[in-house]
Coordinates of C-alpha atoms and ligand atoms in Angstrom, one line a residue:
M1 CA 21.1 -73.2 31.3
S2 CA 18.9 -75.8 32.4
W3 CA 15.7 -75.3 31.1
K4 CA 12.1 -75.9 32.8
R5 CA 10.7 -77.8 30.1
T6 CA 11.8 -78.6 26.4
V7 CA 8.8 -78.2 24.3
L8 CA 8.9 -80.1 20.4
V9 CA 6.6 -78.0 18.4
T10 CA 6.4 -79.8 15.2
G11 CA 5.0 -77.7 12.3
G12 CA 6.1 -74.8 13.7
A13 CA 7.2 -73.0 10.2
G14 CA 3.8 -73.1 9.3
F15 CA 0.7 -70.6 9.8
I16 CA -0.7 -71.9 13.2
G17 CA 2.8 -73.5 14.3
S18 CA 4.7 -70.1 13.7
H19 CA 2.1 -68.4 15.9
V20 CA 2.3 -71.0 18.5
V21 CA 6.2 -71.2 18.5
R22 CA 6.5 -67.2 19.0
L23 CA 4.0 -67.1 21.8
M24 CA 5.9 -70.0 23.6
V25 CA 9.4 -68.4 22.9
N26 CA 8.4 -65.0 24.3
K27 CA 6.0 -66.1 27.1
Y28 CA 8.2 -68.6 28.6
P29 CA 11.9 -67.8 28.6
D30 CA 12.7 -70.6 30.8
Y31 CA 11.4 -73.1 28.4
R32 CA 13.6 -74.4 25.1
I33 CA 11.3 -74.2 22.3
V34 CA 12.5 -76.8 19.5
N35 CA 10.8 -76.1 16.2
L36 CA 10.8 -79.5 14.1
D37 CA 9.8 -78.7 10.6
K38 CA 10.2 -80.6 7.2
L39 CA 9.6 -77.1 5.6
T40 CA 7.1 -78.2 2.9
Y41 CA 5.6 -75.8 0.6
A42 CA 3.5 -74.7 3.7
G43 CA 6.5 -74.4 6.0
N44 CA 8.3 -71.0 5.9
L45 CA 11.3 -69.9 8.3
K46 CA 10.6 -66.3 7.5
N47 CA 7.3 -66.7 9.3
L48 CA 9.7 -66.8 12.5
T49 CA 12.4 -64.0 11.6
D50 CA 11.6 -62.0 14.7
V51 CA 12.3 -65.0 17.2
E52 CA 14.9 -67.1 15.1
S53 CA 17.9 -65.7 17.4
A54 CA 16.0 -66.0 20.9
A55 CA 18.5 -67.9 23.3
N56 CA 15.5 -70.3 23.9
Y57 CA 14.7 -71.1 20.1
V58 CA 16.2 -74.1 18.1
F59 CA 15.3 -75.1 14.8
V60 CA 15.4 -78.5 13.4
K61 CA 14.7 -79.5 9.9
A62 CA 13.0 -83.1 10.1
D63 CA 10.1 -85.0 8.7
V64 CA 7.8 -86.4 11.6
R65 CA 7.7 -89.9 9.6
D66 CA 11.6 -90.3 10.1
T67 CA 12.0 -92.3 13.1
E68 CA 15.9 -92.0 13.6
A69 CA 15.5 -88.1 13.3
L70 CA 12.8 -87.9 15.8
K71 CA 15.1 -90.3 18.2
K72 CA 17.9 -87.9 17.8
V73 CA 16.2 -84.6 18.4
F74 CA 14.5 -86.6 21.6
E75 CA 17.8 -87.2 22.9
D76 CA 19.7 -84.5 21.8
Y77 CA 17.6 -81.9 23.3
E78 CA 15.9 -83.8 26.2
V79 CA 12.5 -83.5 25.0
T80 CA 10.2 -82.9 27.9
D81 CA 6.8 -82.1 25.9
V82 CA 5.3 -82.2 22.7
I83 CA 2.8 -79.8 20.9
H84 CA 1.8 -81.3 17.4
L85 CA 0.8 -79.3 14.4
A86 CA 2.7 -80.7 11.6
A87 CA 0.5 -81.9 8.8
E88 CA -0.7 -81.9 5.2
S89 CA -3.8 -79.4 6.3
H90 CA -5.3 -78.2 2.6
V91 CA -8.6 -80.2 1.9
D92 CA -8.1 -79.5 -2.1
R93 CA -5.0 -81.0 -1.9
S94 CA -6.2 -84.2 -0.1
I95 CA -8.6 -84.3 -3.0
E96 CA -5.9 -84.5 -5.4
G97 CA -3.8 -87.0 -3.5
P98 CA -4.7 -88.6 -0.2
M99 CA -1.5 -90.5 0.2
E100 CA 0.6 -87.7 1.6
F101 CA -1.7 -87.3 3.9
V102 CA -1.9 -90.6 5.6
L103 CA 1.9 -90.7 5.5
T104 CA 2.3 -87.4 7.4
N105 CA -0.8 -87.0 9.5
V106 CA -1.3 -90.9 10.3
V107 CA 1.8 -92.4 10.2
G108 CA 4.1 -89.4 11.0
T109 CA 1.6 -88.7 14.3
V110 CA 2.3 -92.4 15.2
N111 CA 5.7 -92.3 14.9
L112 CA 5.7 -89.4 17.2
L113 CA 3.2 -91.2 19.8
Q114 CA 6.0 -93.8 19.8
Q115 CA 9.2 -91.8 20.2
A116 CA 7.5 -90.0 23.4
K117 CA 6.2 -93.4 24.6
E118 CA 9.7 -94.6 24.6
S119 CA 11.5 -91.7 25.4
W120 CA 9.6 -91.0 28.3
G121 CA 9.6 -92.0 31.9
E122 CA 7.7 -91.3 35.1
G123 CA 8.3 -87.7 35.0
E124 CA 5.5 -84.6 34.0
H125 CA 5.1 -84.8 30.3
V126 CA 2.4 -83.4 27.7
F127 CA 1.5 -84.5 24.6
H128 CA -0.8 -81.9 23.1
H129 CA -2.1 -83.0 19.6
V130 CA -3.6 -80.2 17.6
S131 CA -6.5 -81.3 15.7
T132 CA -9.4 -80.0 13.6
D133 CA -13.2 -79.7 14.1
E134 CA -13.5 -81.1 10.8
V135 CA -13.3 -85.0 12.5
Y136 CA -16.9 -84.2 13.4
G137 CA -18.3 -84.1 9.7
S138 CA -20.6 -81.7 8.6
L139 CA -23.5 -79.8 10.6
G140 CA -27.1 -78.8 9.0
E141 CA -28.8 -75.7 9.8
E142 CA -28.8 -76.3 13.5
G143 CA -26.3 -77.6 16.1
L144 CA -22.9 -77.2 17.1
F145 CA -19.9 -79.7 17.3
E146 CA -19.5 -80.8 21.2
E147 CA -16.5 -82.8 22.3
T148 CA -18.9 -85.6 22.3
T149 CA -20.0 -85.3 19.0
S150 CA -19.4 -88.6 17.1
Y151 CA -16.7 -88.6 14.7
D152 CA -17.9 -88.5 10.8
P153 CA -14.8 -87.3 8.9
R154 CA -15.6 -87.1 4.9
S155 CA -12.6 -85.7 3.3
P156 CA -9.3 -87.4 3.0
Y157 CA -7.8 -84.7 4.8
S158 CA -10.3 -85.1 7.8
A159 CA -10.3 -88.8 7.7
S160 CA -6.1 -88.7 8.1
K161 CA -6.9 -86.3 11.0
A162 CA -9.4 -88.4 12.5
S163 CA -7.4 -91.3 12.6
S164 CA -4.4 -89.3 14.3
D165 CA -6.9 -88.3 17.0
H166 CA -7.7 -92.1 17.4
F167 CA -4.0 -93.0 17.5
V168 CA -3.7 -90.1 20.2
R169 CA -6.2 -91.5 22.5
A170 CA -5.1 -95.2 22.0
Y171 CA -1.7 -94.2 23.4
Y172 CA -3.5 -92.7 26.3
H173 CA -5.8 -95.6 26.9
T174 CA -3.4 -98.1 25.9
Y175 CA 0.2 -96.9 27.3
G176 CA -0.9 -94.2 29.7
L177 CA 0.8 -91.2 27.6
P178 CA 0.0 -88.0 28.9
I179 CA -2.1 -86.4 26.0
K180 CA -4.4 -83.4 25.5
I181 CA -6.4 -82.9 22.2
S182 CA -7.5 -79.7 20.7
N183 CA -10.1 -79.6 17.9
C184 CA -10.6 -76.2 16.5
S185 CA -12.4 -74.3 13.6
N186 CA -10.9 -72.2 10.5
N187 CA -8.2 -70.0 11.8
Y188 CA -7.5 -66.8 9.9
G189 CA -4.6 -64.2 10.3
S190 CA -1.0 -63.4 9.3
H191 CA 1.3 -65.7 7.4
H192 CA -1.6 -67.8 6.1
F193 CA -0.4 -69.6 2.8
P194 CA -2.9 -68.5 0.2
E195 CA -4.5 -71.7 -1.0
K196 CA -6.9 -71.1 1.8
L197 CA -10.1 -69.0 1.3
I198 CA -9.1 -65.9 3.4
P199 CA -5.6 -65.0 2.4
L200 CA -6.6 -66.2 -1.2
M201 CA -9.4 -64.0 -1.6
I202 CA -7.1 -61.0 -0.2
N203 CA -4.4 -61.3 -2.6
N204 CA -6.5 -61.9 -5.3
I205 CA -8.9 -58.9 -4.6
V206 CA -5.6 -56.8 -4.7
N207 CA -4.3 -58.2 -8.0
K208 CA -7.8 -57.7 -9.5
K209 CA -8.0 -61.4 -10.2
P210 CA -11.3 -63.4 -10.1
L211 CA -12.4 -64.7 -7.0
P212 CA -13.4 -68.1 -7.3
V213 CA -16.0 -68.7 -4.7
Y214 CA -17.1 -72.8 -4.7
G215 CA -20.6 -73.8 -5.5
K216 CA -23.3 -71.1 -4.3
G217 CA -21.0 -69.6 -1.8
E218 CA -23.4 -71.0 1.0
N219 CA -21.4 -73.3 2.9
I220 CA -20.5 -72.0 6.4
R221 CA -17.3 -71.8 8.6
D222 CA -16.6 -70.5 12.1
W223 CA -13.7 -68.4 11.9
L224 CA -11.0 -67.9 14.8
W225 CA -8.1 -65.6 14.7
V226 CA -4.9 -67.3 14.7
N227 CA -3.4 -65.6 17.9
D228 CA -6.5 -66.8 20.0
H229 CA -5.9 -70.3 18.5
A230 CA -2.2 -70.4 20.0
S231 CA -3.6 -68.7 23.4
A232 CA -6.0 -71.6 23.6
I233 CA -3.2 -74.3 22.8
D234 CA -1.2 -72.6 25.5
T235 CA -4.0 -72.6 27.7
I236 CA -4.8 -76.2 27.2
F237 CA -1.2 -77.6 27.2
H238 CA -0.7 -75.9 30.7
N239 CA -4.1 -76.3 32.6
G240 CA -6.1 -79.1 30.3
R241 CA -6.7 -82.3 31.7
V242 CA -4.5 -85.0 30.6
G243 CA -6.5 -87.6 28.4
E244 CA -9.3 -84.6 27.6
A245 CA -10.5 -83.1 24.3
Y246 CA -11.4 -79.3 23.9
N247 CA -13.2 -78.0 21.3
V248 CA -12.0 -74.3 20.2
G249 CA -14.0 -71.9 18.2
G250 CA -15.3 -68.5 17.9
L251 CA -19.3 -68.8 17.6
N252 CA -18.6 -66.6 14.4
E253 CA -20.2 -68.2 11.4
W254 CA -20.1 -66.6 8.0
T255 CA -21.2 -68.3 4.9
N256 CA -18.2 -68.1 2.2
I257 CA -20.1 -65.6 0.1
D258 CA -20.9 -63.1 2.7
L259 CA -17.2 -63.4 4.1
V260 CA -15.9 -62.7 0.5
R261 CA -18.0 -59.9 -0.1
Y262 CA -17.0 -58.4 3.4
L263 CA -13.4 -58.7 2.4
C264 CA -14.1 -56.9 -1.0
R265 CA -15.9 -54.1 0.9
L266 CA -13.0 -53.7 3.3
L267 CA -10.4 -53.5 0.6
D268 CA -12.1 -51.2 -1.7
K269 CA -12.0 -49.0 1.2
K270 CA -8.2 -49.4 2.0
L271 CA -7.2 -49.4 -1.9
G272 CA -9.2 -46.4 -2.6
R273 CA -11.6 -48.4 -4.8
A274 CA -14.8 -47.5 -5.9
E275 CA -17.7 -49.3 -3.6
G276 CA -18.7 -52.6 -5.4
E277 CA -15.3 -52.6 -7.8
S278 CA -14.0 -55.9 -6.2
E279 CA -17.2 -57.4 -6.0
E280 CA -17.3 -57.8 -9.4
L281 CA -14.6 -59.7 -9.4
V282 CA -16.6 -62.9 -7.8
T283 CA -16.9 -66.0 -9.8
F284 CA -18.8 -69.0 -8.8
V285 CA -16.9 -72.0 -9.6
T286 CA -17.4 -75.9 -9.6
D287 CA -18.0 -77.0 -6.0
R288 CA -15.1 -78.9 -3.9
A289 CA -16.3 -82.7 -4.1
G290 CA -17.9 -83.9 -0.8
H291 CA -17.9 -80.3 0.4
D292 CA -19.1 -80.3 4.2
M293 CA -22.0 -77.5 4.4
R294 CA -21.6 -76.1 7.8
Y295 CA -18.9 -76.1 10.6
A296 CA -19.7 -74.7 14.3
I297 CA -18.2 -75.0 17.4
D298 CA -19.4 -75.3 21.0
A299 CA -16.4 -74.0 23.0
T300 CA -18.3 -74.3 26.4
K301 CA -15.9 -76.7 27.8
I302 CA -12.8 -74.5 27.4
E303 CA -14.4 -71.4 28.1
Q304 CA -16.3 -72.3 31.4
E305 CA -13.1 -74.8 32.7
L306 CA -10.1 -73.2 31.5
K307 CA -11.4 -69.4 31.1
W308 CA -10.3 -69.1 27.8
K309 CA -12.2 -67.0 25.2
P310 CA -11.4 -65.0 22.1
S311 CA -9.6 -62.0 22.4
V312 CA -10.9 -60.0 19.3
T313 CA -13.8 -59.5 17.3
F314 CA -13.9 -60.9 13.8
E315 CA -14.1 -57.5 12.4
E316 CA -11.1 -56.3 14.6
G317 CA -9.2 -59.4 13.5
L318 CA -10.1 -59.5 9.9
E319 CA -8.8 -55.8 9.3
S320 CA -5.4 -56.6 11.1
T321 CA -5.0 -59.4 9.0
V322 CA -6.0 -57.5 5.7
D323 CA -3.3 -54.7 6.7
W324 CA -0.5 -57.4 7.3
Y325 CA -1.1 -58.6 3.9
L326 CA -1.1 -55.0 2.7
E327 CA 2.1 -54.4 4.4
N328 CA 4.0 -57.3 4.0
T329 CA 3.9 -57.7 0.1
E330 CA 7.3 -59.3 -0.1
W331 CA 6.0 -62.3 2.0
I332 CA 3.2 -62.7 -0.4
D333 CA 5.3 -62.3 -3.5
E334 CA 7.6 -64.7 -2.4
V335 CA 5.3 -67.5 -1.5
T336 CA 3.2 -66.8 -4.6
S337 CA 6.0 -67.3 -7.1
G338 CA 7.3 -70.9 -8.2
E339 CA 5.3 -73.8 -7.0
Y340 CA 2.1 -71.9 -6.0
R341 CA 1.8 -71.0 -9.6
A342 CA 1.8 -74.5 -10.9
Y343 CA -0.8 -75.5 -8.0
Y344 CA -3.3 -72.4 -8.7
E345 CA -3.4 -73.4 -12.6
E346 CA -4.1 -76.9 -11.9
M347 CA -7.0 -76.0 -9.0
Y348 CA -8.5 -73.3 -10.9
Q349 CA -8.0 -73.1 -14.4
N350 CA -10.7 -75.2 -15.7
R351 CA -12.9 -75.1 -12.8
Ligands
LIG1 P1 0.3 -75.4 7.5 O1 -0.3 -76.4 6.2 O2 0.1 -74.1 7.5 O3 1.5 -76.0 7.9 C1 1.8 -77.3 8.3 C2 3.3 -77.3 8.7 O4 4.0 -78.7 9.0 C3 4.2 -76.6 7.5 O5 5.4 -75.9 8.3 C4 4.9 -77.9 7.1 O6 6.4 -77.4 6.7 C5 4.9 -78.9 8.2 N1 4.8 -80.5 7.8 C6 4.2 -80.5 6.8 N2 4.5 -82.2 6.9 C7 5.5 -82.5 7.6 C8 6.4 -83.8 8.0 N3 6.1 -84.9 7.4 N4 7.2 -83.4 9.1 C9 7.6 -82.2 9.6 N5 6.7 -81.2 9.4 C10 5.9 -81.1 8.2 O7 -1.1 -76.0 8.5 P2 -1.7 -75.0 9.7 O8 -3.0 -74.5 8.9 O9 -0.6 -74.3 10.5 O10 -2.5 -76.1 10.6 C11 -1.3 -76.8 11.7 C12 -2.3 -77.8 12.5 O11 -3.2 -77.4 13.2 C13 -2.5 -79.2 11.3 O12 -2.4 -80.4 12.2 C14 -4.0 -78.6 11.0 O13 -4.6 -79.8 11.2 C15 -4.4 -78.2 12.4 N6 -5.5 -77.1 12.1 C16 -5.5 -76.1 11.3 C17 -6.7 -75.2 11.3 C18 -6.8 -74.1 10.5 O14 -7.5 -73.3 10.2 N7 -5.8 -74.1 9.7 C19 -7.8 -75.4 12.3 C20 -8.0 -76.5 13.0 C21 -6.8 -77.2 13.0
LIG2 O1 -12.5 -76.2 10.2 C1 -10.7 -76.4 10.5 C2 -10.1 -76.6 9.1 O2 -10.3 -75.3 8.3 C3 -8.7 -77.0 9.0 O3 -8.8 -78.1 9.7 C4 -8.2 -77.0 7.6 O4 -6.8 -77.4 7.9 C5 -8.4 -75.6 7.1 O5 -7.6 -75.7 5.5 C6 -9.7 -75.2 7.0 O6 -10.4 -76.1 6.1 P1 -11.3 -75.4 5.0 O7 -11.6 -76.2 4.0 O8 -12.8 -75.1 5.8 O9 -10.8 -74.2 4.5 P2 -10.6 -73.3 3.2 O10 -9.8 -72.1 3.3 O11 -9.9 -74.4 2.4 O12 -11.8 -73.4 2.7 C7 -12.9 -72.7 3.5 C8 -14.2 -72.5 2.6 O13 -14.2 -71.7 1.5 C9 -14.6 -73.8 2.3 O14 -16.1 -74.0 2.4 C10 -14.3 -74.0 0.9 C11 -14.6 -72.3 0.5 N1 -13.3 -72.0 -0.7 C12 -12.1 -72.2 -0.5 C13 -11.1 -72.2 -1.4 C14 -9.8 -72.2 -1.4 C15 -13.8 -71.4 -1.6 O15 -15.1 -71.3 -1.8 N2 -12.9 -71.1 -2.7 C16 -11.8 -71.3 -2.7 O16 -10.7 -70.8 -3.7

């Protein structure tokens, strides 16, 4: 079969990557989707069991830092496009050990850019770099992140992502590589590794464990359903302008404490517990170092230019997410055994 495009999705076994792979495999049967993933603690092929035998899907276990492995994948599969999601993604881990973030997020991205530059000739190509709103820093009570907001990263994670964005732009300006960037707010949904706020709280509520809220719980995040992020990536990849960045978000700001209390109420109902039972598990713990106060996205550009908008309300998306965790106990049991226990102990034991 000759493929219309061969799209290399990096980090396709992770949380967002698996939703992007699923969307692309199902929606574009004439594209070959090559999922390249190192399978770190965050990568899980069980996230993709429903597409693993599709004719247009290939999995390659490799590290984006491995130049020879990338060269081979580009040659073997004649890669025409890239959607780059592979990254170390957790802010708390970046505070404990920044170097892994530099190596994967910065060096890995440059390695991939260089491979695309060396492999691609004059034809039609897209290098879509998936990034975060955290590159813009922290907002006060007012205002929203726009595409023109100055970069002001404050954690090792966001500094590494900001650096990778700069390299992606540098390859566009210097070598003419056809890049696109998306900067998205906090995602939530199925297959989310329970080191992040929402899946961690769902898992702890179910298991009646303390709910560790950092500081006073007043920090604000702008939450977007992961499937809506995947559809935004699809839209930008196909219709976004080369050389441009697009902010993606849900205009859906919540303080952490309000969100945790909402989850408690939702789960009390679903688990048949007394009203207010789970809220008693809320425990305020030592704040995250350098904790950004507020993120909020102005998504006007993607909404007006590309006609994208979120498909569900937060309440709908959150309920379907909670239902997924309640129905997929095997998945959650597996990812919370082994390394996760040591991680959890180290991160929360003396917090
Ligand atoms: P994740 O941690 O769930 O998944 C990351 C994936 O990358 C895993 O499958 C992992 O195995 C793979 N990976 C890590 N290092 C690798 C390496 N060296 N080589 C190859 N593969 C490697 O992350 P996520 O939450 O799905 O985030 C995906 C991307 O989206 C990241 O670039 C992140 O910065 C960005 N992003 C995330 C959010 C969010 O809310 N989670 C929001 C905006 C942007
Ligand atoms: O904004 C996009 C970013 O969102 C992505 O780029 C990152 O990859 C992703 O991890 C996420 O970063 P955050 O740091 O915002 O997400 P996290 O789920 O770790 O934390 C959300 C908020 O909840 C934050 O204010 C810290 C707080 N928190 C988190 C955890 C894990 C707690 O209060 N307790 C916790 O146990």
